[in-house]
Coordinates of C-alpha atoms in Angstrom, one line a residue:
M1298 CA -40.9 -45.6 -64.8
Y1299 CA -43.4 -43.6 -66.8
M1300 CA -41.4 -44.3 -69.9
D1301 CA -40.6 -48.1 -69.3
P1302 CA -42.7 -49.4 -66.7
G1303 CA -41.7 -53.1 -67.5
F1304 CA -38.2 -52.3 -66.7
F1305 CA -37.9 -49.6 -64.2
T1306 CA -39.4 -51.5 -61.3
L1307 CA -39.4 -50.9 -57.6
A1308 CA -37.1 -54.0 -57.1
K1309 CA -34.3 -52.1 -59.1
W1310 CA -33.3 -50.0 -56.4
H1311 CA -30.1 -48.9 -57.8
L1312 CA -31.9 -47.3 -61.0
K1313 CA -33.8 -45.2 -58.4
L1314 CA -30.4 -44.3 -56.7
I1315 CA -28.8 -43.4 -60.0
A1316 CA -32.3 -41.0 -60.8
K1317 CA -31.6 -39.3 -57.3
Y1318 CA -28.4 -37.9 -58.2
L1319 CA -29.2 -37.5 -61.9
Q1320 CA -32.3 -35.2 -60.2
K1321 CA -29.3 -33.3 -58.4
L1322 CA -27.2 -33.1 -61.3
A1323 CA -30.1 -31.6 -63.3
D1324 CA -31.0 -29.2 -60.6
Q1325 CA -27.3 -28.1 -60.1
E1326 CA -27.0 -29.5 -56.8
I1327 CA -24.2 -31.2 -57.8
N1328 CA -21.9 -30.9 -61.0
K1329 CA -19.9 -34.3 -61.1
L1330 CA -21.1 -37.5 -60.9
I1331 CA -19.7 -40.8 -61.6
I1332 CA -21.7 -43.9 -62.0
S1333 CA -20.2 -47.7 -61.7
E1334 CA -22.2 -50.9 -61.9
P1335 CA -22.2 -54.1 -63.5
P1336 CA -23.1 -55.0 -67.2
R1337 CA -26.6 -54.8 -68.3
A1338 CA -27.6 -53.4 -65.2
G1339 CA -29.6 -50.4 -67.0
K1340 CA -27.1 -47.4 -66.5
S1341 CA -26.5 -46.5 -69.9
Y1342 CA -30.5 -46.9 -70.6
E1343 CA -31.5 -44.8 -67.8
V1344 CA -28.5 -41.9 -68.9
S1345 CA -30.3 -42.1 -72.2
L1346 CA -33.5 -41.2 -71.0
F1347 CA -31.9 -38.4 -68.7
H1348 CA -30.5 -36.9 -72.0
A1349 CA -34.0 -37.3 -73.4
W1350 CA -35.5 -35.4 -70.2
M1351 CA -32.9 -32.9 -70.2
I1352 CA -33.7 -31.9 -73.7
G1353 CA -37.1 -31.5 -72.9
R1354 CA -36.7 -29.3 -69.8
F1355 CA -33.6 -27.3 -71.3
P1356 CA -34.7 -26.9 -74.9
E1357 CA -32.4 -24.0 -75.7
E1358 CA -29.5 -25.8 -74.3
S1359 CA -27.1 -28.3 -75.3
S1360 CA -25.6 -31.9 -74.6
M1361 CA -22.8 -34.2 -75.6
R1362 CA -22.1 -37.9 -75.0
N1363 CA -19.1 -39.8 -76.0
S1364 CA -18.0 -43.3 -76.0
Y1365 CA -15.3 -45.4 -76.8
A1366 CA -16.2 -45.9 -80.4
A1367 CA -18.2 -43.4 -82.7
E1368 CA -20.5 -46.6 -83.5
L1369 CA -21.5 -46.7 -79.7
A1370 CA -22.1 -42.8 -79.1
E1371 CA -24.4 -43.0 -82.4
K1372 CA -26.4 -45.9 -81.0
F1373 CA -27.0 -43.8 -77.6
S1374 CA -27.9 -40.9 -79.9
Y1375 CA -30.1 -42.7 -81.9
N1376 CA -32.0 -44.1 -79.0
I1377 CA -32.3 -40.7 -77.3
R1378 CA -34.0 -39.0 -80.8
E1379 CA -36.4 -42.4 -80.6
F1380 CA -37.5 -41.3 -77.0
I1381 CA -38.2 -37.6 -77.6
Q1382 CA -40.6 -38.9 -80.9
K1383 CA -42.4 -41.3 -78.8
E1384 CA -46.3 -40.4 -77.5
K1385 CA -45.7 -40.5 -74.0
Y1386 CA -42.8 -37.8 -74.2
K1387 CA -44.8 -35.6 -76.1
K1388 CA -47.4 -35.8 -73.5
V1389 CA -44.9 -34.3 -71.2
F1390 CA -42.9 -31.9 -73.4
S1391 CA -45.5 -31.1 -76.2
D1392 CA -43.4 -28.6 -78.0
I1393 CA -40.2 -30.5 -78.7
E1394 CA -39.8 -31.6 -82.3
L1395 CA -36.5 -32.5 -84.4
K1396 CA -35.4 -30.0 -86.9
K1397 CA -35.5 -31.3 -90.3
D1398 CA -32.2 -29.4 -91.8
R1399 CA -30.3 -30.8 -88.9
R1400 CA -30.8 -34.5 -88.1
S1401 CA -27.6 -36.2 -88.3
V1402 CA -27.4 -38.9 -85.6
S1403 CA -23.7 -37.6 -84.5
D1404 CA -25.0 -33.6 -84.3
W1405 CA -29.1 -33.0 -84.4
S1406 CA -30.9 -30.3 -82.9
I1407 CA -34.9 -29.5 -82.0
T1408 CA -36.8 -26.5 -83.4
L1409 CA -36.7 -24.5 -80.1
A1410 CA -32.8 -24.7 -80.1
K1411 CA -30.2 -22.2 -82.0
D1412 CA -27.6 -24.2 -82.3
A1413 CA -27.3 -28.3 -81.6
S1414 CA -29.2 -29.9 -79.0
Y1415 CA -27.0 -32.9 -78.9
F1416 CA -23.7 -34.2 -80.4
C1417 CA -21.4 -37.2 -79.8
A1418 CA -18.1 -38.5 -80.9
G1419 CA -16.0 -41.9 -80.1
V1420 CA -12.4 -41.2 -78.0
G1421 CA -10.0 -39.9 -80.7
G1422 CA -12.8 -38.5 -82.7
P1423 CA -12.9 -34.5 -83.4
I1424 CA -15.4 -32.5 -81.9
T1425 CA -15.0 -29.4 -83.3
G1426 CA -17.0 -25.9 -83.3
K1427 CA -19.5 -27.2 -80.7
G1428 CA -19.9 -26.1 -77.1
C1429 CA -21.9 -28.1 -74.5
K1430 CA -23.9 -26.1 -72.1
K1431 CA -25.7 -28.6 -69.7
V1432 CA -24.3 -32.0 -69.6
G1433 CA -21.1 -33.6 -70.9
T1434 CA -21.3 -37.4 -70.6
L1435 CA -18.6 -39.8 -71.0
D1436 CA -20.0 -43.3 -71.2
D1437 CA -17.7 -46.3 -71.3
S1438 CA -14.3 -44.7 -72.4
L1439 CA -12.5 -48.3 -72.7
K1440 CA -13.9 -51.0 -74.7
N1441 CA -13.0 -54.1 -72.9
I1442 CA -10.0 -55.6 -70.8
E1443 CA -7.5 -55.2 -73.6
D1444 CA -8.0 -51.6 -73.7
A1445 CA -7.6 -51.5 -70.1
L1446 CA -4.5 -53.5 -69.9
S1447 CA -2.8 -51.5 -72.7
E1448 CA -0.8 -48.4 -71.6
T1449 CA -1.1 -46.8 -75.1
V1450 CA -4.9 -46.9 -75.1
L1451 CA -5.1 -45.5 -71.6
E1452 CA -2.8 -42.6 -72.1
K1453 CA -4.5 -41.9 -75.5
T1454 CA -8.0 -41.8 -73.8
W1455 CA -6.9 -39.7 -71.1
Q1456 CA -5.2 -37.3 -73.3
W1457 CA -8.3 -37.1 -75.5
Y1458 CA -10.6 -36.6 -72.5
T1459 CA -8.6 -33.9 -71.2
S1460 CA -8.0 -31.9 -74.5
T1461 CA -11.0 -32.8 -76.5
H1462 CA -13.7 -33.9 -74.3
L1463 CA -13.6 -31.4 -71.8
S1464 CA -12.8 -28.5 -74.2
R1465 CA -16.3 -28.6 -75.2
F1466 CA -17.6 -27.7 -71.5
E1467 CA -18.9 -24.3 -71.3
T1468 CA -19.2 -22.5 -68.0
G1469 CA -21.6 -24.5 -65.4
C1470 CA -21.9 -27.6 -67.6
A1471 CA -22.3 -30.6 -65.7
N1472 CA -19.8 -33.6 -65.9
L1473 CA -21.2 -37.0 -66.0
H1474 CA -19.0 -40.4 -66.2
V1475 CA -20.7 -43.6 -66.8
A1476 CA -18.2 -46.7 -66.6
T1477 CA -16.9 -50.2 -65.7
R1478 CA -13.9 -49.2 -63.0
W1479 CA -11.5 -51.1 -65.2
S1480 CA -8.3 -49.5 -64.5
R1481 CA -7.1 -47.2 -61.9
K1482 CA -5.5 -45.3 -64.9
D1483 CA -8.9 -45.0 -66.8
P1484 CA -10.2 -41.3 -66.8
I1485 CA -12.2 -42.1 -63.4
G1486 CA -9.1 -43.5 -61.8
R1487 CA -6.9 -40.4 -62.6
I1488 CA -9.7 -37.9 -61.7
L1489 CA -10.0 -39.5 -58.4
E1490 CA -6.3 -40.3 -57.9
D1491 CA -5.0 -39.0 -54.4
K1492 CA -8.3 -37.7 -53.3
A1493 CA -10.3 -38.8 -50.4
G1494 CA -13.9 -40.3 -50.2
V1495 CA -16.3 -40.1 -47.7
Y1496 CA -19.7 -42.0 -47.7
V1497 CA -22.7 -39.8 -47.8
E1498 CA -25.0 -42.9 -48.2
D1499 CA -24.8 -46.5 -49.0
Y1500 CA -23.2 -47.0 -52.1
V1501 CA -22.2 -43.2 -52.9
E1502 CA -19.1 -41.7 -52.0
Q1503 CA -18.1 -37.9 -52.2
Y1504 CA -14.5 -37.1 -53.6
D1505 CA -14.1 -33.4 -53.3
D1506 CA -16.8 -32.0 -55.6
W1507 CA -17.3 -35.7 -57.3
Y1508 CA -19.8 -38.0 -56.4
V1509 CA -19.5 -41.5 -56.9
I1510 CA -22.1 -44.4 -57.2
T1511 CA -20.5 -47.7 -57.2
I1512 CA -22.6 -50.8 -57.3
P1513 CA -20.8 -54.1 -57.1
A1514 CA -22.8 -57.6 -58.8
L1515 CA -22.4 -59.4 -55.5
I1516 CA -23.3 -57.6 -52.2
N1517 CA -22.6 -59.9 -49.1
G1518 CA -22.3 -63.1 -51.6
E1519 CA -25.8 -62.2 -53.2
S1520 CA -27.2 -60.4 -56.3
F1521 CA -27.3 -56.7 -55.8
C1522 CA -30.6 -57.0 -58.0
E1523 CA -32.2 -60.4 -58.7
E1524 CA -34.3 -58.9 -61.5
I1525 CA -31.1 -58.1 -63.5
K1526 CA -29.1 -61.4 -62.8
T1527 CA -29.8 -64.1 -59.9
T1528 CA -27.2 -64.8 -57.5
E1529 CA -26.7 -68.2 -59.3
E1530 CA -26.0 -66.7 -62.5
Y1531 CA -23.5 -64.3 -61.0
L1532 CA -22.1 -66.7 -59.3
E1533 CA -21.9 -69.1 -62.8
I1534 CA -20.2 -65.9 -64.2
K1535 CA -17.5 -65.7 -61.5
K1536 CA -16.8 -69.3 -61.9
I1537 CA -15.6 -69.3 -65.9
T1538 CA -14.2 -65.3 -65.6
D1539 CA -10.6 -64.6 -64.5
D1540 CA -10.8 -63.2 -61.1
F1541 CA -9.2 -59.9 -62.0
I1542 CA -11.5 -59.4 -64.9
W1543 CA -14.5 -60.3 -62.5
E1544 CA -13.3 -57.9 -59.8
A1545 CA -13.1 -55.2 -62.4
E1546 CA -16.2 -55.9 -64.5
Y1547 CA -18.8 -57.0 -62.1
M1548 CA -17.4 -55.9 -58.6
Q1549 CA -15.8 -52.2 -59.8
H1550 CA -12.7 -53.0 -58.4
P1551 CA -10.0 -51.8 -60.9
I1552 CA -7.6 -54.7 -62.4
E1553 CA -4.5 -53.3 -60.4
A1554 CA -6.5 -53.5 -56.9
K1555 CA -6.4 -57.3 -56.8
G1556 CA -2.7 -58.5 -57.1
L1557 CA -1.1 -55.0 -57.0
L1558 CA 2.3 -55.4 -55.6
Y1559 CA 2.6 -51.7 -54.6
P1560 CA -0.6 -50.1 -53.9
V1561 CA -0.5 -46.6 -53.5
E1562 CA -2.0 -46.2 -50.3
Q1563 CA 0.6 -48.9 -48.7
L1564 CA 3.6 -46.4 -49.9
N1565 CA 5.2 -44.0 -47.5
R1566 CA 5.3 -40.3 -48.8
F1567 CA 7.3 -37.4 -48.3
T1568 CA 8.0 -33.9 -49.6
I1569 CA 11.5 -32.5 -50.8
A1570 CA 10.8 -29.7 -48.0
D1571 CA 10.4 -32.5 -45.4
L1572 CA 14.5 -33.2 -45.8
S1573 CA 15.4 -29.2 -46.3
T1574 CA 17.4 -29.1 -42.9
K1575 CA 18.6 -32.7 -42.5
K1576 CA 21.7 -34.2 -43.7
P1577 CA 21.5 -37.7 -45.2
D1578 CA 23.8 -40.2 -44.3
G1579 CA 24.4 -41.5 -47.8
I1580 CA 22.9 -40.7 -51.3
V1581 CA 22.7 -43.9 -53.4
G1582 CA 21.6 -44.5 -57.0
F1583 CA 20.5 -47.5 -59.0
T1584 CA 20.1 -47.5 -62.8
D1585 CA 18.5 -50.0 -64.8
T1586 CA 19.2 -49.4 -68.6
A1587 CA 16.7 -50.7 -71.1
D1588 CA 17.0 -53.9 -72.6
K1589 CA 14.3 -53.6 -75.8
G1590 CA 13.1 -51.0 -77.7
S1591 CA 9.9 -51.1 -75.6
D1592 CA 11.7 -50.9 -72.3
Y1593 CA 12.4 -48.0 -70.0
L1594 CA 15.3 -46.4 -68.6
C1595 CA 14.9 -46.4 -65.0
S1596 CA 17.3 -44.3 -62.5
L1597 CA 16.8 -43.5 -59.2
I1598 CA 18.6 -41.6 -56.3
G1599 CA 18.0 -42.6 -52.8
K1600 CA 19.0 -40.6 -49.7
R1601 CA 19.5 -42.5 -46.8
F1602 CA 18.6 -41.5 -43.3
G1603 CA 19.2 -44.0 -40.5
D1604 CA 17.4 -47.0 -41.8
Y1605 CA 15.1 -45.1 -44.2
T1606 CA 15.6 -44.4 -48.0
Y1607 CA 14.0 -41.3 -49.7
I1608 CA 13.3 -41.7 -53.2
T1609 CA 14.4 -37.6 -54.5
N1610 CA 15.0 -38.2 -58.0
A1611 CA 14.0 -40.3 -61.0
I1612 CA 14.7 -40.8 -64.7
Y1613 CA 12.1 -42.6 -66.4
T1614 CA 12.3 -42.4 -69.9
Q1615 CA 12.4 -44.5 -73.5
D1616 CA 14.9 -41.9 -75.3
G1617 CA 18.0 -43.4 -76.7
V1618 CA 21.4 -43.3 -74.8
E1619 CA 22.8 -40.3 -76.6
I1620 CA 20.0 -38.6 -74.3
T1621 CA 19.9 -40.8 -70.9
E1622 CA 23.6 -41.0 -70.5
P1623 CA 23.9 -37.2 -70.0
L1624 CA 20.7 -37.2 -67.9
V1625 CA 21.9 -39.9 -65.7
S1626 CA 25.6 -38.5 -65.1
Q1627 CA 23.9 -34.6 -64.6
M1628 CA 21.7 -36.4 -62.0
I1629 CA 24.8 -37.8 -60.2
I1630 CA 26.3 -34.5 -60.2
D1631 CA 23.4 -32.5 -58.8
T1632 CA 22.4 -34.9 -56.2
K1633 CA 26.2 -35.4 -55.1
A1634 CA 25.7 -39.3 -54.8
D1635 CA 28.1 -41.4 -53.4
V1636 CA 27.3 -44.4 -55.1
M1637 CA 25.6 -45.3 -58.6
T1638 CA 25.0 -48.9 -59.8
I1639 CA 24.4 -49.5 -63.2
E1640 CA 23.0 -52.8 -64.0
A1641 CA 25.6 -54.4 -66.7
N1642 CA 23.0 -56.8 -68.6
N1643 CA 22.5 -55.7 -72.1
G1644 CA 25.1 -53.1 -73.0
G1645 CA 25.1 -51.6 -69.1
S1646 CA 29.1 -52.3 -68.8
S1647 CA 29.5 -49.7 -71.8
Y1648 CA 26.8 -47.5 -70.3
A1649 CA 28.6 -47.5 -67.1
R1650 CA 31.9 -46.3 -68.6
N1651 CA 30.5 -43.5 -70.6
V1652 CA 28.6 -42.3 -67.4
R1653 CA 31.9 -42.6 -65.8
K1654 CA 33.5 -40.1 -68.3
L1655 CA 30.8 -37.6 -68.1
V1656 CA 30.8 -37.4 -64.1
R1657 CA 34.4 -37.8 -63.1
P1658 CA 35.7 -34.2 -64.2
K1659 CA 32.7 -32.7 -61.7
W1660 CA 32.1 -35.0 -58.9
K1661 CA 33.7 -38.2 -57.4
C1662 CA 31.1 -40.6 -57.5
S1663 CA 31.6 -44.5 -57.4
I1664 CA 30.2 -45.8 -60.6
A1665 CA 29.6 -49.7 -60.6
D1666 CA 28.6 -52.0 -63.3
E1667 CA 26.7 -55.1 -62.1
H1668 CA 25.6 -58.0 -63.8
Q1669 CA 22.2 -59.9 -62.6
T1670 CA 21.6 -63.4 -62.5
T1671 CA 19.0 -64.0 -60.0
N1672 CA 15.2 -64.2 -61.6
K1673 CA 13.6 -60.7 -61.9
E1674 CA 10.2 -61.3 -60.8
T1675 CA 11.4 -63.3 -57.6
R1676 CA 13.5 -60.6 -56.8
I1677 CA 10.9 -58.1 -56.9
L1678 CA 8.5 -60.0 -55.0
M1679 CA 11.1 -60.5 -52.2
N1680 CA 12.1 -57.1 -51.9
A1681 CA 8.7 -55.6 -51.9
G1682 CA 7.8 -55.8 -48.1
Y1683 CA 11.4 -54.0 -47.4
V1684 CA 10.6 -51.4 -50.0
K1685 CA 7.1 -50.8 -48.5
E1686 CA 8.3 -50.6 -45.2
Y1687 CA 11.8 -48.6 -45.5
F1688 CA 11.2 -46.5 -48.9
Y1689 CA 9.7 -43.0 -48.9
F1690 CA 8.4 -41.7 -52.1
R1691 CA 7.4 -38.3 -52.9
S1692 CA 4.1 -36.7 -53.1
D1693 CA 5.2 -33.3 -54.6
Y1694 CA 6.4 -34.3 -58.2
E1695 CA 4.8 -32.6 -61.3
P1696 CA 2.4 -34.2 -63.4
G1697 CA 3.8 -35.7 -66.5
S1698 CA 7.6 -35.7 -64.8
D1699 CA 9.6 -38.6 -64.9
Y1700 CA 8.9 -38.8 -61.5
D1701 CA 5.2 -39.1 -62.2
K1702 CA 5.7 -41.7 -64.8
Y1703 CA 7.8 -43.8 -62.5
M1704 CA 5.4 -44.0 -59.8
R1705 CA 2.7 -45.0 -62.2
A1706 CA 4.4 -47.8 -63.5
L1707 CA 5.4 -48.7 -59.9
T1708 CA 1.5 -48.6 -58.5
S1709 CA 0.3 -50.4 -61.6
Y1710 CA 2.7 -53.2 -61.5
V1711 CA 0.6 -56.6 -60.5
K1712 CA 1.7 -59.9 -59.5
L1713 CA -0.2 -61.7 -62.2
G1714 CA 2.1 -61.8 -64.8
R1715 CA 0.5 -59.4 -67.2
N1716 CA 2.9 -56.5 -66.7
K1717 CA 3.9 -54.8 -70.3
N1718 CA 7.0 -53.4 -68.5
D1719 CA 8.7 -54.1 -65.1
D1720 CA 11.5 -51.2 -65.3
S1721 CA 10.0 -49.2 -62.3
P1722 CA 10.0 -52.0 -59.7
D1723 CA 12.9 -53.7 -61.0
C1724 CA 15.1 -50.8 -60.6
T1725 CA 13.1 -49.9 -57.1
T1726 CA 14.5 -53.6 -56.2
G1727 CA 18.1 -53.0 -57.2
L1728 CA 17.9 -49.7 -55.2
A1729 CA 16.5 -51.6 -52.3
E1730 CA 19.2 -54.5 -52.7
K1731 CA 22.0 -52.0 -52.3
M1732 CA 20.2 -49.8 -49.5
K1733 CA 19.2 -53.2 -47.1
Y1734 CA 22.6 -54.0 -46.2
R1735 CA 24.5 -50.6 -46.2
T1736 CA 25.3 -49.3 -43.3
F1737 CA 27.1 -45.9 -44.0
G1738 CA 29.9 -45.4 -41.5
Q1739 CA 29.3 -48.6 -39.6
P1740 CA 31.0 -51.8 -39.8
Q1741 CA 29.9 -53.5 -42.6
P1742 CA 28.4 -57.3 -41.8
K1743 CA 30.5 -60.0 -42.3
N1744 CA 27.6 -62.0 -43.3
R1745 CA 24.4 -60.3 -45.4
D1746 CA 22.3 -62.3 -42.8
D1747 CA 23.8 -60.5 -40.0
F1748 CA 21.5 -57.4 -40.6
A1749 CA 18.6 -59.0 -42.4
D1750 CA 16.2 -58.9 -39.3
R1751 CA 17.6 -55.4 -37.7
E1752 CA 15.0 -53.5 -35.9
P1753 CA 15.0 -49.8 -37.2
K1754 CA 16.9 -47.2 -34.8
P1755 CA 14.4 -45.0 -32.5
E1756 CA 16.3 -41.9 -33.6
S1757 CA 15.5 -42.9 -37.4
I1758 CA 14.2 -39.5 -39.1
A1759 CA 11.0 -41.3 -39.8
G1760 CA 10.2 -41.4 -36.1
T1761 CA 6.8 -43.1 -35.0
K1762 CA 4.9 -44.0 -38.0
I1763 CA 1.4 -43.6 -36.9
D1764 CA 0.0 -42.3 -40.6
K1765 CA 2.4 -43.5 -43.3
S1766 CA 0.8 -41.1 -46.2
Y1767 CA 2.4 -37.8 -44.2
M1768 CA 5.3 -36.8 -41.9
N1769 CA 5.7 -33.7 -39.7
Y1770 CA 9.3 -33.5 -39.1
G1771 CA 8.4 -30.7 -36.5
S1772 CA 6.7 -32.6 -33.8

């Protein structure tokens, strides 16, 4: 309010809330903070003032602020340098002066500092030879919805964040994220993945050691702040904006949250240790070969216990057949699969023949190739309910493994027709169709519909499912 009383008014309660937690960050009461709110709400402006204040308060320390592009990062840097040269600022921090010999907009210093006071870069750019001691900020790591829908951009952003951005942090450096919640695969989504949030006050949740401030554009149907935008203005924007873009950019619900077919929280989970003392009724696999160069081969093994199927193994890769045929064959052998179905469309029959040759000398498995003629999207949608009720997915897989990639692809599939790849849900559907009517030792139904509405057996390994996220087989 001191620096800009015309903007920082009492009506903008959200900015006061953000200031409260930035103060906690500066005082080391907390060390990790995420801020998400609608466009033009003032979050980046406030963070710029925060950086200027931190430089005055800790003149010998260094700070960093990166963004999706070097131009935006440098714009933030330029604004901060302007702040520290204002007369109002100098009345508070009278000894802060820019070094004349170190004034590059991307790397500059004040006279009291021994090294850099502030430096910045765009996502993907280098940050070499610099250490961030006080606060490292990632402000808008994704530019827009196109970036949020691109698997390539999302993965490159995450790799840059973990390998370059975080590598500049020195011990005790605060970690600050400022961003629209575009996707569950953006850096914020991946940081918070598998963490449970607890509200510490209105609009503030704690996820382990991360504090998350989330402000939606509309609260109970009205603008969160009429001085930023009126309710009528937001409703007009909502009318002309695609639902999933409105939900992400303005309401801070990642694009996958509306229309996700397999939300993570709706999937049953298990660990391999949970099955260690149980003998499956049968072991069945399904393989969806890659149709085009950008497609993935997806091959799954499901172990059946009663009416429930546990996905224990997954291959999910874009490697060529010379690599995947031996991989799939070895998975069949290692898991002692009884049956493997390979989708025969686009060369699948040849693929099945080659897998049979590799498996036959080492294990007896029925390997069939099968053509699929029904609509893929319809099949995926029609079987989703069965998968969510009767399938269990591992929670103990290694990050970066094929199982991890398979699960990421499955849990980001949306019902909006904007999926770059559908190989993961398609293969899961194929396995579900095989498991749905398989009775393992019981008489096969004369008609598929005979078993369509069959109730789960009470002696099923899954038992009573009060909490689907974890299972305790000892109880």
